[in-house]
JSON list of C-alpha atoms in Angstrom, two decimals:
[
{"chain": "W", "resi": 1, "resn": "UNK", "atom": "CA", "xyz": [28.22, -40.65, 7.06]},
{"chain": "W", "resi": 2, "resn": "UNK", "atom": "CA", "xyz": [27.08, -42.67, 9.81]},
{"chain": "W", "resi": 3, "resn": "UNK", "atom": "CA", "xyz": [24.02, -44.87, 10.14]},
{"chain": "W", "resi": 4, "resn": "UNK", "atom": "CA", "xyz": [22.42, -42.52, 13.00]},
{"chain": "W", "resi": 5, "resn": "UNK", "atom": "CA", "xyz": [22.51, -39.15, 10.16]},
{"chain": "W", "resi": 6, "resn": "UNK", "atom": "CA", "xyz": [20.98, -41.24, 7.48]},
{"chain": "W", "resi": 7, "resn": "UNK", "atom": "CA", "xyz": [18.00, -43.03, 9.34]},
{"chain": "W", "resi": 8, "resn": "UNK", "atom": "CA", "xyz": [17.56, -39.50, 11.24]},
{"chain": "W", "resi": 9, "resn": "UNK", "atom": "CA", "xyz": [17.26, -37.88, 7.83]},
{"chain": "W", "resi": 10, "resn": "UNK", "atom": "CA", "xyz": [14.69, -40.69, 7.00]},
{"chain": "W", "resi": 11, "resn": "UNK", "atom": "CA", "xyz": [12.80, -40.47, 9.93]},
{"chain": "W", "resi": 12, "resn": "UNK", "atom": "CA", "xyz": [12.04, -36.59, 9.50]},
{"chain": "W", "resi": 13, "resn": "UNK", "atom": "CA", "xyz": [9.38, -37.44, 7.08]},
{"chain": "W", "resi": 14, "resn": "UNK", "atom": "CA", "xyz": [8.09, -40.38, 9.40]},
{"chain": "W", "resi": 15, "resn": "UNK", "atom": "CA", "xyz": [6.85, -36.76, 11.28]},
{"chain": "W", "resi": 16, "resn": "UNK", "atom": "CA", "xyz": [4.11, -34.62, 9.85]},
{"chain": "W", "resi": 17, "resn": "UNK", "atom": "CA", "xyz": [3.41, -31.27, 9.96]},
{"chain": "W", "resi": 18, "resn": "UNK", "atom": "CA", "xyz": [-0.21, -32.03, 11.50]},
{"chain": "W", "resi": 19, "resn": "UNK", "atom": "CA", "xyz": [1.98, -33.63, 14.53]},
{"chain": "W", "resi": 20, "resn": "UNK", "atom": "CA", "xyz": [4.86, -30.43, 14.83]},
{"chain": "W", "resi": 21, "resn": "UNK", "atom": "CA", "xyz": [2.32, -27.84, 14.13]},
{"chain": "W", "resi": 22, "resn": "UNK", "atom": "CA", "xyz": [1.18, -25.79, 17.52]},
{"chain": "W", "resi": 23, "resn": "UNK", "atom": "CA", "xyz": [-2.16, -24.02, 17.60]},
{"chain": "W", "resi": 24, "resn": "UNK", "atom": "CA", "xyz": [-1.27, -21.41, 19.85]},
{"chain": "W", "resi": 25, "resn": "UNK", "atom": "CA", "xyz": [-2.36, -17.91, 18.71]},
{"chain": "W", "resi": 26, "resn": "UNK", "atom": "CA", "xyz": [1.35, -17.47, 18.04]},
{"chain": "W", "resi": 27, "resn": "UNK", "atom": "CA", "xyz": [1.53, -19.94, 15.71]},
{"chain": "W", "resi": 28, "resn": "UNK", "atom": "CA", "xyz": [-1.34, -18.49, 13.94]},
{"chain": "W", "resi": 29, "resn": "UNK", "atom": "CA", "xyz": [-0.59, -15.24, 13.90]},
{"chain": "W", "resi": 30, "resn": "UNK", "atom": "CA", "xyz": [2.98, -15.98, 12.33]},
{"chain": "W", "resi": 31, "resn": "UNK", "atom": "CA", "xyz": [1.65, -18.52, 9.81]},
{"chain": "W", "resi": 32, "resn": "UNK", "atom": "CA", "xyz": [-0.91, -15.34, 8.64]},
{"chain": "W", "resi": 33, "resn": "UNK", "atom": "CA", "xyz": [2.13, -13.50, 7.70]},
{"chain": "W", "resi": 34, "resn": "UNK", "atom": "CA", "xyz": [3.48, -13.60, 4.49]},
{"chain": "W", "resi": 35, "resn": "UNK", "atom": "CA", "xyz": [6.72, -14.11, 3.36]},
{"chain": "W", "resi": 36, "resn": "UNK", "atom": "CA", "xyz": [6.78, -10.34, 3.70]},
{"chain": "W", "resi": 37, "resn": "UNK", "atom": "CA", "xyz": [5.95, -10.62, 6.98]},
{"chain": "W", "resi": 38, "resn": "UNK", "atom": "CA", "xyz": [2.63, -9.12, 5.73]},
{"chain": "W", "resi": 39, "resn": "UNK", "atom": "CA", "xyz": [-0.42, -10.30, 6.36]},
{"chain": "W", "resi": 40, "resn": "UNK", "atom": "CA", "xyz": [-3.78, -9.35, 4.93]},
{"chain": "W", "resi": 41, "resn": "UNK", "atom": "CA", "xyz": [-4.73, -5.85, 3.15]},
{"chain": "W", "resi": 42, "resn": "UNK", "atom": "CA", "xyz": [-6.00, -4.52, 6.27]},
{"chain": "W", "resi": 43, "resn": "UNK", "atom": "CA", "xyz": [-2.12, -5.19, 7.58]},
{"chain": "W", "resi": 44, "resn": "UNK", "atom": "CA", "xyz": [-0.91, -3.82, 4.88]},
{"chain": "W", "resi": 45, "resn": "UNK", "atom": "CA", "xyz": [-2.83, -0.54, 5.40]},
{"chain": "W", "resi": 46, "resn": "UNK", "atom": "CA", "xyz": [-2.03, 0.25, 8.87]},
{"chain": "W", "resi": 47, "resn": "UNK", "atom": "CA", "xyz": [1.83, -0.80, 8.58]},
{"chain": "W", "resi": 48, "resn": "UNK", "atom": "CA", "xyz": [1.76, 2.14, 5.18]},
{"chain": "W", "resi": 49, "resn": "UNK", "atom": "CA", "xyz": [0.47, 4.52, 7.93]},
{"chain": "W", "resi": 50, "resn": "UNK", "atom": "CA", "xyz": [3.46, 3.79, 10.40]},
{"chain": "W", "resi": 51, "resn": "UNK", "atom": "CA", "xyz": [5.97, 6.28, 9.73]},
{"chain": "W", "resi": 52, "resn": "UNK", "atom": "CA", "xyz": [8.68, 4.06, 8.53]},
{"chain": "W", "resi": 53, "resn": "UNK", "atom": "CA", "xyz": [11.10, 3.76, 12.22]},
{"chain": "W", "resi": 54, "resn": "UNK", "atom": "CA", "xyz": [7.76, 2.12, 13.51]},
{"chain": "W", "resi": 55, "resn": "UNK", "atom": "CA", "xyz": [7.26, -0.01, 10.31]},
{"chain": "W", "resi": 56, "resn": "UNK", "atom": "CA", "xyz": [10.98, -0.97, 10.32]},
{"chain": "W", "resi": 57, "resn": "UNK", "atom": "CA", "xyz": [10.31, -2.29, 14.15]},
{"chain": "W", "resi": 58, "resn": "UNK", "atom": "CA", "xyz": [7.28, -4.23, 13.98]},
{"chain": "W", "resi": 59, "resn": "UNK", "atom": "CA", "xyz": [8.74, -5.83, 10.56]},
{"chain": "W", "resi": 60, "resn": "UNK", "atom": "CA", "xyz": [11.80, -6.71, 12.90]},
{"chain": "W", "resi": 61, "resn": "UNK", "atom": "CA", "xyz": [9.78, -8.03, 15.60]},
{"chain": "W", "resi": 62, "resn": "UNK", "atom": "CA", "xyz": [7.65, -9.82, 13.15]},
{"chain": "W", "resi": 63, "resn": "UNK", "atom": "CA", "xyz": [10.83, -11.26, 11.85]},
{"chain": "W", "resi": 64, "resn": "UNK", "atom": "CA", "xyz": [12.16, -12.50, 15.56]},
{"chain": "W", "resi": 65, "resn": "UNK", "atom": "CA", "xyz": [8.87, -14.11, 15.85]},
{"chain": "W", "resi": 66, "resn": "UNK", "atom": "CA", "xyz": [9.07, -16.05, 13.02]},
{"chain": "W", "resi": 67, "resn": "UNK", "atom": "CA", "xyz": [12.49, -17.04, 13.83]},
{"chain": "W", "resi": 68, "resn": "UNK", "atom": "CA", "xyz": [11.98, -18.20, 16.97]},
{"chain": "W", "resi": 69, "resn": "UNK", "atom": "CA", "xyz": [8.41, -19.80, 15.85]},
{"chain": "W", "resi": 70, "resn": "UNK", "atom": "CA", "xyz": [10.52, -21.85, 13.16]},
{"chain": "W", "resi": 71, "resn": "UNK", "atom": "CA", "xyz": [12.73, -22.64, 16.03]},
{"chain": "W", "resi": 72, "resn": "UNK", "atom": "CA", "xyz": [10.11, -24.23, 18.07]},
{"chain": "W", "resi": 73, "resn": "UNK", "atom": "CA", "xyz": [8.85, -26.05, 15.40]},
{"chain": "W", "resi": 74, "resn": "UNK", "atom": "CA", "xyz": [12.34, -27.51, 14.90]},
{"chain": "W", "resi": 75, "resn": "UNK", "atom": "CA", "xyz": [11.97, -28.51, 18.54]},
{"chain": "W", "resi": 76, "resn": "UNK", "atom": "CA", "xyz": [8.92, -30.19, 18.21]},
{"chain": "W", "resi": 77, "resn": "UNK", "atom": "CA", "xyz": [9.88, -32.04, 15.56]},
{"chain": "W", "resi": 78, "resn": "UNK", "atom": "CA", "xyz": [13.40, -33.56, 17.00]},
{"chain": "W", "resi": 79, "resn": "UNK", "atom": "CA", "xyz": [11.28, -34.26, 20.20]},
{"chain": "W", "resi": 80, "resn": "UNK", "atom": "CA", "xyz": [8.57, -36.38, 18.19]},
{"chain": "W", "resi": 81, "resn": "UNK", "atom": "CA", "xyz": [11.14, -38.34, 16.31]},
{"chain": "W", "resi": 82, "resn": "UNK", "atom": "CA", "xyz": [13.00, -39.09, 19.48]},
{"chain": "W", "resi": 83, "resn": "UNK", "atom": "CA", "xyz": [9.29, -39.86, 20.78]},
{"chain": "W", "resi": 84, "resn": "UNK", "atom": "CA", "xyz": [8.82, -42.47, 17.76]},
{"chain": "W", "resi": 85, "resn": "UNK", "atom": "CA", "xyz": [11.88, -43.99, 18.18]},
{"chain": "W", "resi": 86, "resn": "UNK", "atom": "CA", "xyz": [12.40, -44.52, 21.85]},
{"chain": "W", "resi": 87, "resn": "UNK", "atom": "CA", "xyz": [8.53, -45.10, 22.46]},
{"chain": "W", "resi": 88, "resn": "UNK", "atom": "CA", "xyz": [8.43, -42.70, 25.44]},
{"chain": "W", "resi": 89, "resn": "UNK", "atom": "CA", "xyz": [6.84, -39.49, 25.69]},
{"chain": "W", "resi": 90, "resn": "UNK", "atom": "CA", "xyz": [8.48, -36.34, 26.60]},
{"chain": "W", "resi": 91, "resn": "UNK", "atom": "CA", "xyz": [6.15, -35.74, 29.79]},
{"chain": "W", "resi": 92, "resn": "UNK", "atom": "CA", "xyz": [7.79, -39.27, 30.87]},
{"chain": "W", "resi": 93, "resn": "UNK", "atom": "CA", "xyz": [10.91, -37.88, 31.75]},
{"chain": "W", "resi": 94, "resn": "UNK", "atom": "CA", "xyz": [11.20, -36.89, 35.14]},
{"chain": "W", "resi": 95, "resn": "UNK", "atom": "CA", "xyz": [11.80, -32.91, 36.19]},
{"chain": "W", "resi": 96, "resn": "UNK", "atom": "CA", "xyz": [15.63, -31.79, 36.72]}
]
């Protein structure tokens, strides 16, 4: 492999979650979820009471929200380690 794959491997844990991590009401929402995509017993209740087309679609949107949460998170964290290395910030680069 080439040098730039191994010291980017090594510099993901240069990053830490506290520094990736959004707090955006997204972000907390999804992180309240459950691997299920459940969250609390209250959640649980009222997604029982869906008849199960309606369950089956919020559990997919739930899903796509996760996804594309773990996405931006991804993001983030590829945008701090270039950050780190290059020792400019991301609001440094002009608009296109």
């Amino acid at each position: 492999k080439n040098r730039d794959s191994y010291s980017e491997a090594s510099d993901e844990s240069d990053v830490s979650e506290a520094e990736v991590d959004g707090d955006s009401d997204d972000d907390n929402v999804v992180k309240s979820w459950g691997p299920d995509l459940i969250g609390d017993e209250e959640d649980r209740r009222r997604l029982n009471e869906m008849n199960d087309i309606d369950r089956e679609s919020e559990l997919y949107s739930r899903k796509e929200k996760v996804d594309a949460w773990k996405e931006r998170q991804e993001v983030r964290q590829k945008l701090l380690l270039t950050e780190k290395r290059t020792g400019s910030t991301f609001s440094s680069y002009p608009d296109r």
